[in-house]
Short mmCIF file of C-alpha atoms in Angstrom, two decimals:
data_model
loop_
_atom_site.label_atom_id
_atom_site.label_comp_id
_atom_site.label_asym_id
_atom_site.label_seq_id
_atom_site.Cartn_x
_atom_site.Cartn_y
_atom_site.Cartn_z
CA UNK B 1 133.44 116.73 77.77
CA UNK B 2 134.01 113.64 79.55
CA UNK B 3 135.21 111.72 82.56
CA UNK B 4 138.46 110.36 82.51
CA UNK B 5 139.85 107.70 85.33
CA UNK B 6 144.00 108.63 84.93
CA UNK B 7 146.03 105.88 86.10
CA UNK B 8 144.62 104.83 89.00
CA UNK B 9 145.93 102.32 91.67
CA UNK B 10 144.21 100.80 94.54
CA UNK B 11 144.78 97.82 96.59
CA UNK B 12 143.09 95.63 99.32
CA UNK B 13 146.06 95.50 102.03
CA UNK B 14 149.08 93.94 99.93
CA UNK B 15 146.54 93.07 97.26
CA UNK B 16 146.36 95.16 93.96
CA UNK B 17 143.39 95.22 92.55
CA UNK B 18 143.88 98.12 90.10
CA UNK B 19 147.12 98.44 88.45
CA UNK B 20 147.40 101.92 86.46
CA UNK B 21 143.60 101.73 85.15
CA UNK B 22 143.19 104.69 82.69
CA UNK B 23 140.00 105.46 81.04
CA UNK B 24 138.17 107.98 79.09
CA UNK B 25 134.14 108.10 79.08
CA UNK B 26 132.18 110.80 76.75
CA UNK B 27 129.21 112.36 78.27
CA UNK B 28 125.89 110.40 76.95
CA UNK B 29 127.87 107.32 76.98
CA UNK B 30 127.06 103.89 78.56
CA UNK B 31 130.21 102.20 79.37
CA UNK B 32 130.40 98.60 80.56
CA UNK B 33 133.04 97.40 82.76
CA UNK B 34 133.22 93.72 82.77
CA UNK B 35 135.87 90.56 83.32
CA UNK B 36 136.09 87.57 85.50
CA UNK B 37 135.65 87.86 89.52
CA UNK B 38 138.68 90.05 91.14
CA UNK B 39 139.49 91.82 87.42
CA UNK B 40 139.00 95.63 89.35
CA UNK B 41 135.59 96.16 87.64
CA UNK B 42 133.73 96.46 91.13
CA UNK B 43 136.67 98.72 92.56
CA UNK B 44 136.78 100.78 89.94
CA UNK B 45 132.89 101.69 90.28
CA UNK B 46 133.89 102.52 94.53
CA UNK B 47 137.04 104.44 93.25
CA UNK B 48 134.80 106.95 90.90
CA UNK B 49 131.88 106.83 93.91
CA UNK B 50 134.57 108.53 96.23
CA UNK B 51 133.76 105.25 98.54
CA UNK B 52 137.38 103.79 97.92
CA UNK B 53 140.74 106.50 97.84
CA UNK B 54 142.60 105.31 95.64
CA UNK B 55 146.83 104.95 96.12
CA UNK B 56 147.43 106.99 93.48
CA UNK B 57 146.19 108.17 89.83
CA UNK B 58 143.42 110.67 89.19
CA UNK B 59 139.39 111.43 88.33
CA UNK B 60 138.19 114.14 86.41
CA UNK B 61 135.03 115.10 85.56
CA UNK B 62 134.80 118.37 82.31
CA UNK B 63 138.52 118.61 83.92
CA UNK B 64 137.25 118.85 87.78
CA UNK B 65 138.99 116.79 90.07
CA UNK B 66 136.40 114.38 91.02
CA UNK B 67 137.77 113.04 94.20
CA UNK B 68 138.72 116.78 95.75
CA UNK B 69 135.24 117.27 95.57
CA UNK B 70 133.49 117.80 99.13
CA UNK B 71 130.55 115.37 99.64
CA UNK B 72 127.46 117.41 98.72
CA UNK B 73 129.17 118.66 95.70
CA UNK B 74 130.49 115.05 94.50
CA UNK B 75 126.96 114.00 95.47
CA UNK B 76 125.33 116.31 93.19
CA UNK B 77 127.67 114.82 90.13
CA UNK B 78 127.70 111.29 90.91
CA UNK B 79 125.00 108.51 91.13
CA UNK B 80 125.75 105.34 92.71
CA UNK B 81 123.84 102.24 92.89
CA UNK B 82 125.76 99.05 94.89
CA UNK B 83 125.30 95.67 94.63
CA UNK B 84 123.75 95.63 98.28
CA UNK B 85 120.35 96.91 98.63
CA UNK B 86 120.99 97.53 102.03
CA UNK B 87 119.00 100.84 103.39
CA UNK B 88 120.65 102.11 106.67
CA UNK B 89 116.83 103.08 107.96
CA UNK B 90 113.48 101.01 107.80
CA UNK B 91 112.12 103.39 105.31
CA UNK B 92 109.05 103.14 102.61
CA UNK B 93 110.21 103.09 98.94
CA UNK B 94 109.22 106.53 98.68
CA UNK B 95 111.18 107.78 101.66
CA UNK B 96 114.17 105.85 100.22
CA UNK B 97 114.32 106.68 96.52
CA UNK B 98 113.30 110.74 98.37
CA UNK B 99 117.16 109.97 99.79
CA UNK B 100 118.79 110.35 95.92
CA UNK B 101 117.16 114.24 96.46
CA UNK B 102 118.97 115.25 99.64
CA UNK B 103 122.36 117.13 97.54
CA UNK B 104 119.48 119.47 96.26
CA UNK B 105 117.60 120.65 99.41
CA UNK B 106 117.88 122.24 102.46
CA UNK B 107 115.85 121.94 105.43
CA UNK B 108 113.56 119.57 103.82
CA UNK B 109 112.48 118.74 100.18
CA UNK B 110 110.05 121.00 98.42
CA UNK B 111 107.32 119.73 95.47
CA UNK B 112 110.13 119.69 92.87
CA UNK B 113 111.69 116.75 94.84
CA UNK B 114 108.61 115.10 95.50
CA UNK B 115 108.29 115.51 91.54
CA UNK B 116 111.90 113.95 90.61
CA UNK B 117 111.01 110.97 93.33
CA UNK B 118 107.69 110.14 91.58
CA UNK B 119 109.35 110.47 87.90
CA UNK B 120 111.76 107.61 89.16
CA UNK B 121 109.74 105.43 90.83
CA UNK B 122 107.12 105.38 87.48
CA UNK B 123 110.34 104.90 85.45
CA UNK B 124 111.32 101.49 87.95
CA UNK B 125 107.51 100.35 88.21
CA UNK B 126 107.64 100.87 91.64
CA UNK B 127 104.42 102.79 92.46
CA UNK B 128 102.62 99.65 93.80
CA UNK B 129 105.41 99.34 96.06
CA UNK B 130 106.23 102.85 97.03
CA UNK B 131 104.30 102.91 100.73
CA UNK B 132 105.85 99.82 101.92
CA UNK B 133 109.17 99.23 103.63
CA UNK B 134 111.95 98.48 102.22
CA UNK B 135 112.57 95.41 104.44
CA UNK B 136 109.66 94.05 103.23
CA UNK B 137 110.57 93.69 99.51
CA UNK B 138 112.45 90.92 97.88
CA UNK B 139 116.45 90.94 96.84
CA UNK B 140 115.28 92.33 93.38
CA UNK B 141 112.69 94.65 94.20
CA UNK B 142 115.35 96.20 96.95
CA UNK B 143 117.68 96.95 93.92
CA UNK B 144 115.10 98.82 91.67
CA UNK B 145 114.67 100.98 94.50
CA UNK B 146 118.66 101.86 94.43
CA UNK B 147 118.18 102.54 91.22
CA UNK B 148 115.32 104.84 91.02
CA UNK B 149 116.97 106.89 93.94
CA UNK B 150 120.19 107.05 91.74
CA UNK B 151 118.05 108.36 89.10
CA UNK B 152 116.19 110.63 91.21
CA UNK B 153 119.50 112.16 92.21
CA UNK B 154 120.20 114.26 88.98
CA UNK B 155 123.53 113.39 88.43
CA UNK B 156 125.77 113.52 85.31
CA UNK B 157 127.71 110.24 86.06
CA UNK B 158 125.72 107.20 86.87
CA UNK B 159 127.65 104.14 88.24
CA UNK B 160 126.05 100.85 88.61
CA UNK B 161 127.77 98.03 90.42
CA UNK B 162 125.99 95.00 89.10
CA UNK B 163 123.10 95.93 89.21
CA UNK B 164 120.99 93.47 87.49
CA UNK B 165 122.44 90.41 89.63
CA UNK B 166 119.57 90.11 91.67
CA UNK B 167 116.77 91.04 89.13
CA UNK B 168 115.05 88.37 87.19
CA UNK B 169 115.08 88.54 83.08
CA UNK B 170 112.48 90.94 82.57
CA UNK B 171 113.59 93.72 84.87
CA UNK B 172 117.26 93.70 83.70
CA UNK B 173 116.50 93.98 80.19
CA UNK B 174 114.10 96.98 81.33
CA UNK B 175 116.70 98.58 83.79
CA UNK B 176 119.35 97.77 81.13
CA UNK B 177 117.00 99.70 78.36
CA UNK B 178 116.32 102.60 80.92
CA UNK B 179 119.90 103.47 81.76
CA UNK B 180 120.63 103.71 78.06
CA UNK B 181 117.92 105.64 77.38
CA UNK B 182 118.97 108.15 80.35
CA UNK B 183 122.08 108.47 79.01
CA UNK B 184 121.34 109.27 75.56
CA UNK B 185 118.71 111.54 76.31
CA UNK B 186 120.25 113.33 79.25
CA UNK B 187 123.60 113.28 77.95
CA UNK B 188 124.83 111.59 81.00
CA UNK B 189 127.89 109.59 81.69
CA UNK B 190 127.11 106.15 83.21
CA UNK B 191 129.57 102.66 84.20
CA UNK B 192 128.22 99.52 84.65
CA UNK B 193 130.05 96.87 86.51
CA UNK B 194 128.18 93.62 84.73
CA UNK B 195 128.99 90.29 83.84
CA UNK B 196 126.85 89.34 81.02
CA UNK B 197 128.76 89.82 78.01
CA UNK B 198 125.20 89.58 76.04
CA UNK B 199 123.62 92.26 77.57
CA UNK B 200 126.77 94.59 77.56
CA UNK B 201 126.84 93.96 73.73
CA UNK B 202 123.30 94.85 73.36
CA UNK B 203 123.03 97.91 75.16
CA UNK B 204 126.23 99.78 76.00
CA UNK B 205 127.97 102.10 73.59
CA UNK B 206 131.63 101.16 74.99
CA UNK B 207 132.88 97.96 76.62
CA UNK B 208 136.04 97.72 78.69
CA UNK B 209 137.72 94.42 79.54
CA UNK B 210 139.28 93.95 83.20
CA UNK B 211 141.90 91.54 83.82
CA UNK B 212 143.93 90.99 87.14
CA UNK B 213 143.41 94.90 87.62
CA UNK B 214 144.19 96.17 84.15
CA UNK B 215 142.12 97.02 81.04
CA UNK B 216 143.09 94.58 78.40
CA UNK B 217 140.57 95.52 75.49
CA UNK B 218 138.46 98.40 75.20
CA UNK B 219 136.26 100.07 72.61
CA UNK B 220 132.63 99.46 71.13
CA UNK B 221 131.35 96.43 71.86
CA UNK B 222 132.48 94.91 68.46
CA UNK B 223 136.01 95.75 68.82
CA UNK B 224 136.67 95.00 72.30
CA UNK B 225 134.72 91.61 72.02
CA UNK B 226 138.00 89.55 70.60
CA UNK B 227 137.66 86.10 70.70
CA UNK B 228 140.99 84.79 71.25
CA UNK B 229 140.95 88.08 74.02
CA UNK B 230 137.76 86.62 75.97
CA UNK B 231 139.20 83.33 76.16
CA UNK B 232 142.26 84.30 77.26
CA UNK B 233 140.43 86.64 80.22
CA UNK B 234 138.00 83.70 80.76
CA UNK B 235 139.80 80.97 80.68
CA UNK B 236 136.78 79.43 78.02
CA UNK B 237 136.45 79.50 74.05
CA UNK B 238 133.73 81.74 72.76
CA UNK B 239 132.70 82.73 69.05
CA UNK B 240 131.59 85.78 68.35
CA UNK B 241 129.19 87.30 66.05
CA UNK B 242 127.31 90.59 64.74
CA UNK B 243 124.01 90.54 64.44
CA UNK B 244 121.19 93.13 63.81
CA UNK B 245 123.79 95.54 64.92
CA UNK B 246 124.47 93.79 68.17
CA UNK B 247 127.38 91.39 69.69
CA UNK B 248 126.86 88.45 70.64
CA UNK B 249 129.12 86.07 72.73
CA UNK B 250 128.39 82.12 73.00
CA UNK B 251 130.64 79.97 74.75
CA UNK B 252 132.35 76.79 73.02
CA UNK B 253 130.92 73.92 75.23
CA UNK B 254 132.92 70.92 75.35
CA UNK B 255 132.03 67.91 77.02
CA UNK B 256 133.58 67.04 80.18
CA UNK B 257 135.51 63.92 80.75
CA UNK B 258 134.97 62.17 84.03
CA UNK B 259 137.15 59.56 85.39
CA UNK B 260 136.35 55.99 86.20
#
């Protein structure tokens, strides 16, 4: 069981930003998507979301066709959470994370939803937020409030678009440490669009390396983390090491040389 992304292309006018991207994600797996600016990781993420159509190639989901799916159905299977925290109303946090619920109900949510909305904003530490409006809460704040309506939703893909690009260091290693959790629990598939090698290498099961719109390395963390790979994707030298289990990158700093 598993979602697989079959050679899919996409481009931005004349631009192509995915090139015959092909990838295979196990339920209960957390999958980070990561390369420079313009690599296709952000696209990808819209592409699976149904909020791009791609030019050609496929998604499946336990062999469904992901992207024939109408848009309550493909809204009961996939979670997304952008990188804008943008809300189209001026709603509480409550009333906005209560949004992830509407695939389930009908005329209006019933104490089960109420239930699922509460679970997520506990899980976010939002409940000293939850009766104010979402207009009123800071870049950061905005974004835990995607996420617990993502959660809220029920899905069995979750897709984060760098999510953890407006959060300061404490929050992203908590969201970072939820969304793993979720997925091993749960058994749910989730993508992560991210840049921070560090924290892909620390908490994802399986890293995939974008570069001008194709995967160039993929695998565990450890096997996918190639030096001479990164610096080639980068553009920078970087050692990497194991340790307690976990990858970590560093970057080889060299001193600049200004001119007189």
């Amino acid at each position: 069981m598993s979602l697989v992304i079959d050679d899919v292309r996409f481009s931005y006018g004349k631009h192509l930003v995915l090139d015959g991207v092909s990838l295979e994600v196990q339920e209960g797996t957390f999958c980070a998507l990561l390369g420079p600016n313009g690599s296709g990781k952000s696209t990808l993420t819209k592409v699976v979301a149904g909020v791009h159509r791609p030019a050609s190639g496929g998604v499946r989901f336990r062999g469904d066709d992901v992207l024939g799916l109408g848009r309550r159905a493909h809204a009961r299977l996939i979670g997304y959470v952008p990188q804008s925290a943008e809300v189209p109303f001026d709603l509480t946090v409550r009333e906005a994370v209560l949004l992830g619920r509407t695939p389930h109900f009908g005329i209006g949510p019933g104490r089960a939803d109420w239930e699922r909305v509460d679970e997520a904003i506990g899980l976010l530490g939002l409940e000293e937020l939850e009766g104010r409006s979402i207009s009123q809460l800071s870049g950061g704040q905005a974004q835990r409030v995607l996420v617990a309506r993502a959660i809220a939703q029920d899905t069995r893909v979750l897709l984060l678009d760098e999510p953890t690009s407006a959060l300061d260091l404490r929050y992203q290693i908590e969201t970072l440490q939820l969304v793993r959790q979720i997925t091993r629990s749960h058994g749910i598939t989730a993508l992560i669009a991210i840049h921070d090698l560090n924290h892909a290498g620390r908490f994802c099961d399986q890293a995939v390396l974008l570069h001008r719109g194709r995967i160039q390395r993929a695998g565990t963390p450890a096997e996918a983390f190639d030096e001479a790979a990164l610096a080639d994707i980068y553009g920078l030298d970087v050692t990497v090491e194991e340790r307690d289990g976990y990858v970590e990158v560093r970057p080889v700093v060299h001193e600049l040389e200004l001119q007189r």
